[in-house]
Coordinates of C-alpha atoms and ligand atoms in Angstrom, one line a residue:
M1 CA 146.6 95.8 95.6
T2 CA 148.4 93.7 93.0
S3 CA 145.5 91.6 91.7
P4 CA 145.1 91.5 87.8
H5 CA 141.5 92.6 88.0
R6 CA 139.7 95.6 89.5
P7 CA 139.1 95.0 93.2
R8 CA 135.9 93.1 93.7
V9 CA 133.6 94.3 96.5
V10 CA 130.8 91.9 97.3
I11 CA 127.9 93.2 99.5
V12 CA 125.5 90.7 101.0
G13 CA 122.1 92.3 101.8
A14 CA 120.4 95.2 100.1
G15 CA 118.7 96.7 103.2
F16 CA 119.6 100.1 104.6
G17 CA 123.3 99.1 105.3
G18 CA 124.1 97.2 102.1
L19 CA 122.3 99.6 99.7
F20 CA 123.9 102.7 101.2
A21 CA 127.3 101.0 101.0
A22 CA 126.7 100.1 97.4
Q23 CA 125.6 103.6 96.5
A24 CA 128.6 105.1 98.3
L25 CA 130.9 103.0 96.2
A26 CA 129.5 104.4 92.9
R27 CA 132.6 106.3 92.0
T28 CA 135.1 103.8 93.5
A29 CA 137.4 102.0 91.0
A30 CA 136.0 98.6 91.9
D31 CA 133.5 96.1 90.6
V32 CA 130.7 95.9 93.1
T33 CA 128.3 93.0 93.4
L34 CA 125.2 93.4 95.6
I35 CA 123.4 90.2 96.5
D36 CA 120.0 89.9 98.1
R37 CA 117.5 87.0 98.4
H38 CA 114.7 89.5 97.5
N39 CA 114.7 91.6 94.4
Y40 CA 113.6 94.6 96.4
H41 CA 114.9 97.0 99.0
L42 CA 112.5 97.2 101.8
F43 CA 111.6 100.4 103.8
Q44 CA 110.9 98.5 107.1
P45 CA 109.7 101.6 109.1
L46 CA 106.5 101.7 107.1
L47 CA 106.0 97.9 106.9
Y48 CA 103.3 98.0 109.6
Q49 CA 101.2 100.1 107.2
V50 CA 101.2 97.2 104.7
A51 CA 100.4 94.7 107.5
T52 CA 97.4 96.9 108.5
A53 CA 96.2 97.5 105.0
G54 CA 97.2 101.1 104.8
L55 CA 99.7 101.0 102.0
P56 CA 100.3 98.5 99.2
P57 CA 103.6 96.6 99.2
S58 CA 104.8 98.5 96.2
D59 CA 104.8 101.7 98.3
V60 CA 107.4 100.4 100.8
A61 CA 109.7 98.3 98.6
W62 CA 111.5 99.0 95.3
P63 CA 113.4 96.8 92.9
I64 CA 117.1 96.9 93.7
R65 CA 117.9 96.8 90.0
S66 CA 115.9 99.9 89.3
I67 CA 117.5 101.8 92.2
L68 CA 121.0 101.0 90.9
R69 CA 120.3 100.9 87.2
R70 CA 122.5 104.0 86.5
Q71 CA 125.4 102.7 88.7
R72 CA 127.6 101.2 86.1
N73 CA 130.1 99.5 88.4
T74 CA 127.5 97.6 90.3
T75 CA 125.9 94.2 89.5
V76 CA 122.8 93.0 91.3
L77 CA 122.3 89.3 92.0
L78 CA 119.2 87.7 93.3
G79 CA 120.1 84.8 95.5
E80 CA 120.1 83.3 99.0
V81 CA 123.6 83.4 100.4
T82 CA 124.2 80.1 102.2
G83 CA 127.8 80.5 103.4
I84 CA 131.1 82.4 103.3
D85 CA 134.5 80.8 102.6
R86 CA 137.0 83.0 104.5
Q87 CA 140.0 81.0 103.2
R88 CA 139.0 81.2 99.5
H89 CA 137.5 84.7 99.9
S90 CA 134.2 83.7 98.3
V91 CA 130.5 83.9 99.0
Q92 CA 128.3 80.8 98.5
I93 CA 125.0 80.9 96.8
N94 CA 124.3 77.1 97.0
E95 CA 126.9 75.6 94.7
R96 CA 128.0 78.9 93.2
A97 CA 130.9 80.8 94.6
I98 CA 131.2 84.6 94.2
P99 CA 134.8 85.7 94.8
F100 CA 135.6 88.9 96.6
D101 CA 138.5 91.1 97.6
Y102 CA 136.4 93.0 100.0
L103 CA 133.2 91.7 101.6
V104 CA 130.5 93.7 103.4
V105 CA 127.9 91.5 105.3
A106 CA 124.7 93.4 105.8
T107 CA 122.1 90.7 106.3
G108 CA 120.1 92.3 109.1
S109 CA 118.2 90.5 111.8
T110 CA 115.3 88.1 112.1
H111 CA 112.6 87.3 114.7
S112 CA 113.6 85.6 117.8
Y113 CA 111.0 83.3 119.6
F114 CA 113.4 82.8 122.5
G115 CA 113.8 79.1 121.8
H116 CA 110.1 78.5 120.8
D117 CA 110.4 78.5 117.0
D118 CA 107.3 76.4 116.8
W119 CA 105.3 79.5 117.8
Q120 CA 106.2 81.2 114.5
S121 CA 103.3 79.7 112.5
F122 CA 100.8 80.9 115.0
A123 CA 102.4 84.3 115.6
P124 CA 104.2 85.6 112.5
G125 CA 106.7 88.5 113.0
L126 CA 107.0 91.5 110.8
K127 CA 110.2 91.7 108.8
S128 CA 109.4 91.2 105.1
I129 CA 106.7 91.9 102.6
D130 CA 105.6 88.3 102.8
D131 CA 105.2 88.7 106.6
A132 CA 103.3 91.9 106.2
T133 CA 100.8 90.5 103.6
L134 CA 100.4 87.3 105.8
I135 CA 99.5 89.5 108.8
R136 CA 97.2 91.7 106.6
R137 CA 95.5 88.6 105.4
R138 CA 95.0 87.2 108.9
I139 CA 93.6 90.5 110.3
L140 CA 91.1 91.0 107.4
A141 CA 90.1 87.3 107.3
A142 CA 89.4 87.4 111.1
F143 CA 86.8 90.2 110.6
E144 CA 85.3 88.3 107.6
A145 CA 85.1 85.0 109.6
A146 CA 83.5 86.9 112.6
E147 CA 80.8 88.3 110.3
M148 CA 79.9 84.7 109.4
E149 CA 80.3 83.2 113.0
E150 CA 77.1 82.6 115.1
D151 CA 78.8 81.4 118.3
P152 CA 79.6 84.4 120.5
Q153 CA 82.6 82.9 122.1
R154 CA 84.2 82.0 118.8
R155 CA 83.3 85.4 117.4
A156 CA 85.0 87.1 120.4
R157 CA 88.1 85.1 119.7
L158 CA 88.1 86.2 116.1
L159 CA 87.7 89.8 117.1
Q160 CA 90.6 89.7 119.6
F161 CA 94.0 90.6 118.3
V162 CA 97.1 90.0 120.4
I163 CA 100.4 91.7 119.7
V164 CA 103.4 90.3 121.6
G165 CA 106.1 92.9 122.4
A166 CA 105.6 96.6 123.1
G167 CA 108.6 98.1 121.3
P168 CA 108.0 100.6 118.5
T169 CA 106.7 98.0 116.1
G170 CA 104.3 96.4 118.6
V171 CA 103.0 99.9 119.6
E172 CA 102.6 100.9 116.0
L173 CA 100.7 97.7 115.1
A174 CA 98.4 97.9 118.2
G175 CA 97.5 101.5 117.6
T176 CA 96.8 101.0 113.9
I177 CA 94.8 97.8 114.3
A178 CA 92.7 99.6 116.9
E179 CA 92.1 102.4 114.5
L180 CA 91.3 100.1 111.6
A181 CA 88.6 98.5 113.7
R182 CA 87.2 101.7 115.1
F183 CA 87.2 103.9 112.1
T184 CA 88.1 102.3 108.8
L185 CA 86.0 99.1 109.0
A186 CA 83.3 100.5 111.3
A187 CA 80.6 100.8 108.7
D188 CA 81.6 97.9 106.5
F189 CA 80.0 95.0 108.3
R190 CA 76.3 94.2 109.1
R191 CA 76.4 91.3 111.6
I192 CA 79.3 92.4 113.7
D193 CA 80.4 95.8 115.0
P194 CA 84.1 96.0 114.1
R195 CA 84.4 98.6 116.9
S196 CA 83.9 95.9 119.4
A197 CA 87.2 94.3 118.4
K198 CA 89.8 94.1 121.1
V199 CA 93.5 94.7 120.7
V200 CA 95.7 93.3 123.5
L201 CA 99.3 94.4 123.7
V202 CA 101.4 92.0 125.8
E203 CA 104.8 93.1 127.2
A204 CA 107.1 91.0 129.4
G205 CA 108.9 94.1 130.7
S206 CA 107.4 96.7 133.0
R207 CA 106.6 99.3 130.4
V208 CA 105.9 99.9 126.8
L209 CA 108.6 101.5 124.6
A210 CA 111.3 100.6 127.0
A211 CA 114.0 102.3 124.9
F212 CA 112.4 105.6 125.7
K213 CA 112.4 107.6 128.9
E214 CA 109.7 106.7 131.5
P215 CA 107.4 109.7 130.9
Q216 CA 107.3 108.9 127.2
S217 CA 106.4 105.2 127.9
A218 CA 103.6 106.3 130.3
Y219 CA 102.3 108.7 127.7
A220 CA 102.4 106.0 125.0
Q221 CA 100.5 103.6 127.2
R222 CA 97.8 106.2 128.0
A223 CA 97.5 107.1 124.3
L224 CA 97.1 103.4 123.4
E225 CA 94.5 102.9 126.1
K226 CA 92.6 105.9 124.7
L227 CA 92.4 104.0 121.4
G228 CA 90.9 101.1 123.2
V229 CA 94.1 98.9 123.3
V230 CA 94.4 96.7 126.4
V231 CA 98.1 97.0 127.6
R232 CA 99.4 94.2 129.6
V233 CA 102.9 94.8 131.0
N234 CA 104.8 92.4 133.2
A235 CA 103.0 89.7 131.2
L236 CA 105.2 86.9 129.8
V237 CA 103.9 84.7 127.0
T238 CA 104.5 81.1 128.1
G239 CA 102.6 79.4 125.3
C240 CA 101.3 80.1 121.8
D241 CA 99.0 78.0 119.6
A242 CA 96.2 78.2 117.1
G243 CA 93.8 79.2 119.9
G244 CA 95.7 82.2 121.2
V245 CA 98.4 82.7 123.8
W246 CA 99.0 81.7 127.4
L247 CA 100.2 84.1 130.0
G248 CA 101.1 81.6 132.7
A249 CA 97.7 80.0 133.6
E250 CA 95.7 82.7 131.9
R251 CA 94.4 82.1 128.4
V252 CA 94.0 85.0 126.0
A253 CA 92.0 83.6 123.1
S254 CA 92.8 85.0 119.7
A255 CA 92.8 84.0 116.1
T256 CA 95.4 86.6 115.2
V257 CA 98.6 86.8 117.2
I258 CA 101.5 88.9 115.9
W259 CA 105.0 88.6 117.2
A260 CA 106.9 91.9 117.8
A261 CA 109.0 90.7 120.7
G262 CA 112.6 89.8 119.8
V263 CA 115.2 90.0 117.2
A264 CA 118.2 87.8 116.5
A265 CA 120.9 88.5 113.9
A266 CA 120.8 86.6 110.6
P267 CA 123.4 83.8 110.5
A268 CA 126.4 85.9 109.5
G269 CA 128.3 85.0 112.6
R270 CA 128.0 81.2 111.9
W271 CA 129.0 81.8 108.2
L272 CA 132.1 83.7 109.3
G273 CA 133.0 81.6 112.3
A274 CA 133.3 85.0 114.1
P275 CA 132.6 85.8 117.8
I276 CA 129.0 86.9 118.4
D277 CA 127.0 88.5 121.2
R278 CA 124.0 87.0 122.9
A279 CA 121.6 88.1 120.1
G280 CA 123.9 86.5 117.4
R281 CA 125.4 89.8 116.2
V282 CA 129.0 89.7 115.0
L283 CA 131.5 91.5 117.3
V284 CA 133.4 93.8 115.0
A285 CA 136.5 96.0 115.4
P286 CA 136.0 99.8 115.7
D287 CA 136.3 100.1 111.9
L288 CA 133.5 97.5 111.5
S289 CA 135.9 94.9 110.1
L290 CA 136.3 91.4 111.5
P291 CA 139.2 91.3 114.1
E292 CA 142.3 90.3 112.1
E293 CA 140.4 90.2 108.8
P294 CA 140.6 93.8 107.5
T295 CA 138.9 93.0 104.2
I296 CA 135.6 91.6 105.7
F297 CA 133.1 94.0 107.3
V298 CA 129.9 93.4 109.1
I299 CA 127.4 96.3 109.4
G300 CA 123.8 97.2 110.4
D301 CA 121.7 94.9 112.5
A302 CA 124.0 92.0 111.9
A303 CA 126.9 93.7 113.8
S304 CA 127.5 94.4 117.5
I305 CA 129.4 97.6 117.9
T306 CA 130.4 99.2 121.2
L307 CA 131.6 102.8 120.9
A308 CA 134.6 104.3 122.7
D309 CA 132.2 105.8 125.3
G310 CA 130.7 102.4 126.1
R311 CA 127.4 103.0 124.3
R312 CA 126.1 100.3 121.9
V313 CA 125.0 101.3 118.5
P314 CA 121.2 100.6 118.2
G315 CA 119.6 98.4 115.5
V316 CA 118.0 101.3 113.6
A317 CA 118.0 102.4 110.0
P318 CA 120.1 105.5 110.4
A319 CA 122.8 103.5 112.1
A320 CA 122.9 100.9 109.3
K321 CA 123.0 103.7 106.7
Q322 CA 125.9 105.5 108.5
Q323 CA 127.8 102.2 108.7
G324 CA 127.2 101.5 105.0
R325 CA 128.7 104.8 104.0
F326 CA 131.5 104.4 106.5
V327 CA 132.7 101.0 105.2
A328 CA 132.4 102.3 101.6
G329 CA 134.8 105.1 102.6
V330 CA 137.2 102.7 104.3
I331 CA 137.2 100.3 101.2
T332 CA 137.7 103.3 98.8
D333 CA 140.6 104.5 100.9
R334 CA 142.3 101.1 100.9
I335 CA 141.7 100.7 97.1
A336 CA 143.2 104.1 96.6
G337 CA 146.3 103.1 98.6
R338 CA 145.4 105.1 101.7
P339 CA 145.5 102.4 104.4
G340 CA 145.4 103.7 107.9
T341 CA 142.4 102.9 110.2
R342 CA 139.8 105.1 111.8
P343 CA 136.9 104.1 114.1
F344 CA 133.3 104.3 113.1
V345 CA 131.6 107.3 114.8
Y346 CA 127.9 107.0 115.3
R347 CA 125.7 110.1 115.0
D348 CA 122.6 109.5 117.2
T349 CA 119.6 110.7 115.3
G350 CA 117.1 109.9 118.1
N351 CA 114.2 107.6 118.8
L352 CA 110.7 107.9 117.3
A353 CA 107.5 105.9 117.6
T354 CA 104.0 106.6 116.5
I355 CA 100.8 105.6 118.3
G356 CA 98.0 105.6 115.7
R357 CA 97.4 108.6 113.4
K358 CA 97.5 111.4 115.9
R359 CA 100.2 110.8 118.5
A360 CA 103.9 110.0 118.6
V361 CA 106.8 110.2 121.0
I362 CA 110.2 111.4 119.9
E363 CA 113.5 111.7 121.7
F364 CA 116.1 113.6 119.7
P365 CA 119.4 114.4 121.3
R366 CA 118.2 117.9 122.1
L367 CA 114.4 117.6 122.0
T368 CA 111.9 115.3 123.7
L369 CA 108.3 115.7 122.5
R370 CA 105.0 113.8 122.5
G371 CA 101.5 114.3 121.1
W372 CA 100.3 115.5 117.7
L373 CA 103.3 117.8 117.0
A374 CA 105.5 114.8 117.6
W375 CA 103.4 112.8 115.1
W376 CA 104.0 115.4 112.4
I377 CA 107.7 115.5 113.1
W378 CA 107.6 111.7 112.9
G379 CA 105.8 111.9 109.6
I380 CA 108.2 114.5 108.1
A381 CA 111.2 112.5 109.4
H382 CA 109.9 109.4 107.5
I383 CA 109.3 111.4 104.4
Y384 CA 112.9 112.6 104.7
F385 CA 113.9 109.0 105.2
L386 CA 112.3 108.1 101.9
V387 CA 114.5 110.5 100.0
G388 CA 116.8 108.3 98.0
V389 CA 114.2 105.7 97.0
P390 CA 112.2 106.0 93.8
S391 CA 109.0 108.2 93.9
P392 CA 109.2 109.5 97.5
V393 CA 106.7 112.2 96.6
V394 CA 104.1 109.7 95.4
V395 CA 104.5 107.6 98.5
S396 CA 104.3 110.6 100.8
L397 CA 101.1 111.9 99.0
R398 CA 99.4 108.5 99.1
W399 CA 100.3 108.2 102.7
L400 CA 98.9 111.7 103.5
W401 CA 95.7 110.8 101.6
E402 CA 95.2 107.7 103.7
Y403 CA 95.8 109.8 106.8
L404 CA 93.3 112.4 105.9
T405 CA 90.6 110.0 104.7
Y406 CA 91.0 107.0 107.1
G407 CA 91.0 105.1 103.8
R408 CA 92.6 101.7 103.8
G409 CA 93.5 101.4 100.2
A410 CA 95.2 98.1 100.3
R411 CA 92.4 96.1 102.0
L412 CA 92.6 93.0 99.7
I413 CA 92.7 89.5 101.1
T414 CA 95.1 87.6 98.8
G415 CA 96.5 84.1 99.3
A416 CA 94.9 81.0 100.6
E417 CA 94.6 81.3 104.3
H418 CA 91.3 81.9 106.2
A419 CA 90.7 82.5 109.9
D420 CA 88.6 79.9 111.7
Ligands
FAD501 C1 108.8 96.4 111.3 C2 110.0 97.2 111.5 C3 109.9 98.5 111.7 C4 111.1 99.3 111.9 N1 111.0 100.6 112.1 C5 112.1 101.4 112.2 C6 112.0 102.8 112.4 O1 110.9 103.4 112.4 N2 113.1 103.5 112.4 C7 114.3 103.0 112.4 O2 115.4 103.6 112.4 N3 114.5 101.6 112.3 C8 113.4 100.8 112.2 N4 113.5 99.5 112.1 C9 114.8 98.9 112.1 C10 115.6 99.0 110.8 O3 114.7 98.7 109.7 C11 116.8 98.2 110.8 O4 117.6 98.6 111.8 C12 117.5 98.3 109.5 O5 116.7 97.8 108.4 C13 118.8 97.5 109.5 O6 119.4 97.6 108.3 P1 120.3 96.4 107.7 O7 120.9 96.8 106.4 O8 121.3 95.9 108.8 O9 119.3 95.1 107.6 P2 118.0 95.0 106.7 O10 117.5 96.4 106.3 O11 117.1 94.1 107.4 O12 118.5 94.3 105.4 C14 119.0 93.0 105.3 C15 119.0 92.5 103.9 O13 119.7 91.3 103.8 C16 119.0 90.4 103.0 N5 119.4 89.1 103.4 C17 119.3 88.5 104.7 N6 119.8 87.3 104.7 C18 120.2 87.0 103.4 C19 120.8 85.9 102.7 N7 121.1 84.8 103.4 N8 121.1 86.0 101.4 C20 120.8 87.1 100.7 N9 120.2 88.2 101.3 C21 120.0 88.2 102.6 C22 117.5 90.7 103.3 O14 116.7 90.3 102.3 C23 117.5 92.2 103.5 O15 117.3 92.9 102.2 C24 112.4 98.7 111.9 C25 112.5 97.3 111.7 C26 111.3 96.5 111.5 C27 111.4 95.1 111.2

């Protein structure tokens, strides 16, 4: 490269993909700029614990600045990216333009309400710390309002929680809310019995955890039902409002509806004017660059990648991390004058989902397991995941403590909203 300055690498998004790319560029002779609209890197796999009052937000998110404070070649900017100018090679943060020689777009995904965006205010999804604290507030406020409520019908509505979507996040939320009601809150109220709360898990498809094999799905459904969760499969939500959801003509009354049903890519495709798939993910070349634009890469949940064997790379954290490291390697090679191209190779690390505090299902490439042992493997895998973020030991210990005591340390209602 003949530019008068050191090559400038701009990374948009400090999630798993973007952060791992930035860290892998630590020794590259380049100036790296990492931009995120939040000042924290979020560990999404444990976000449901914040939403269900198990962990405080500070245990699942860490300031990006502090993670990268020793990385001298990297600047962190807090800002909402609003566009990308491919001609000028710059990223827009409102009026400001940040120039780049190499760009990595790692903006992740967002909720999809399948064309019903007006449902969002009644049924928040779980993607950010703000989402998690909003859901936590709604769950806890519903129990408080039920304690005050005299009318049995309204009380029943307050004590009915609906989760839409039975993928891993929906299953985790349903199991944990059921346990919150059955164990943690059981002795805390006088006028209501929190154990009478009902959790309804609604799934449009024919089984829970559809990404897993059938026996695992069946096991997960049985485990949820043992916790008192009502599982409704083949049930399509056709309406959602302040009173609950509609499943066709059937009304399921609820003051707390949580959306865990669909994801859509953040607007990277629109910014780049690049081809996208049905979920809005950018279709990238085998080396994760834009076709005919070898200096712009899209990775993680924002990218759609089909491998040589026809498999699609799933939207999971290990895939985003692997892609982050991979593009950092490609960029480092180009800067060092080693052009050439090689395709991204995905190493499948398997599928895991937990059902409450005792059961989980796992499908590793060579091992399929369910039950309590799977739960412990799930737990250890998440602790292993935490390596690389600040204080993994503290988080793991706090989490273990919550597990052993059924404590719900983060049970504060903050913010203005109340259930009614
Ligand atoms: C609740 C939940 C639980 C999950 N559990 C698991 C699990 O157990 N195991 C697993 O493997 N995967 C899990 N996932 C999926 C996993 O978290 C994602 O696949 C992974 O985070 C994708 O990484 P990413 O870097 O592409 O995007 P993200 O990690 O989502 O990061 C995107 C980043 O881009 C930033 N950003 C977005 N738009 C802009 C903008 N316009 N300007 C500036 N910054 C922007 C965001 O603030 C964010 O920091 C879970 C996801 C969720 C939501």
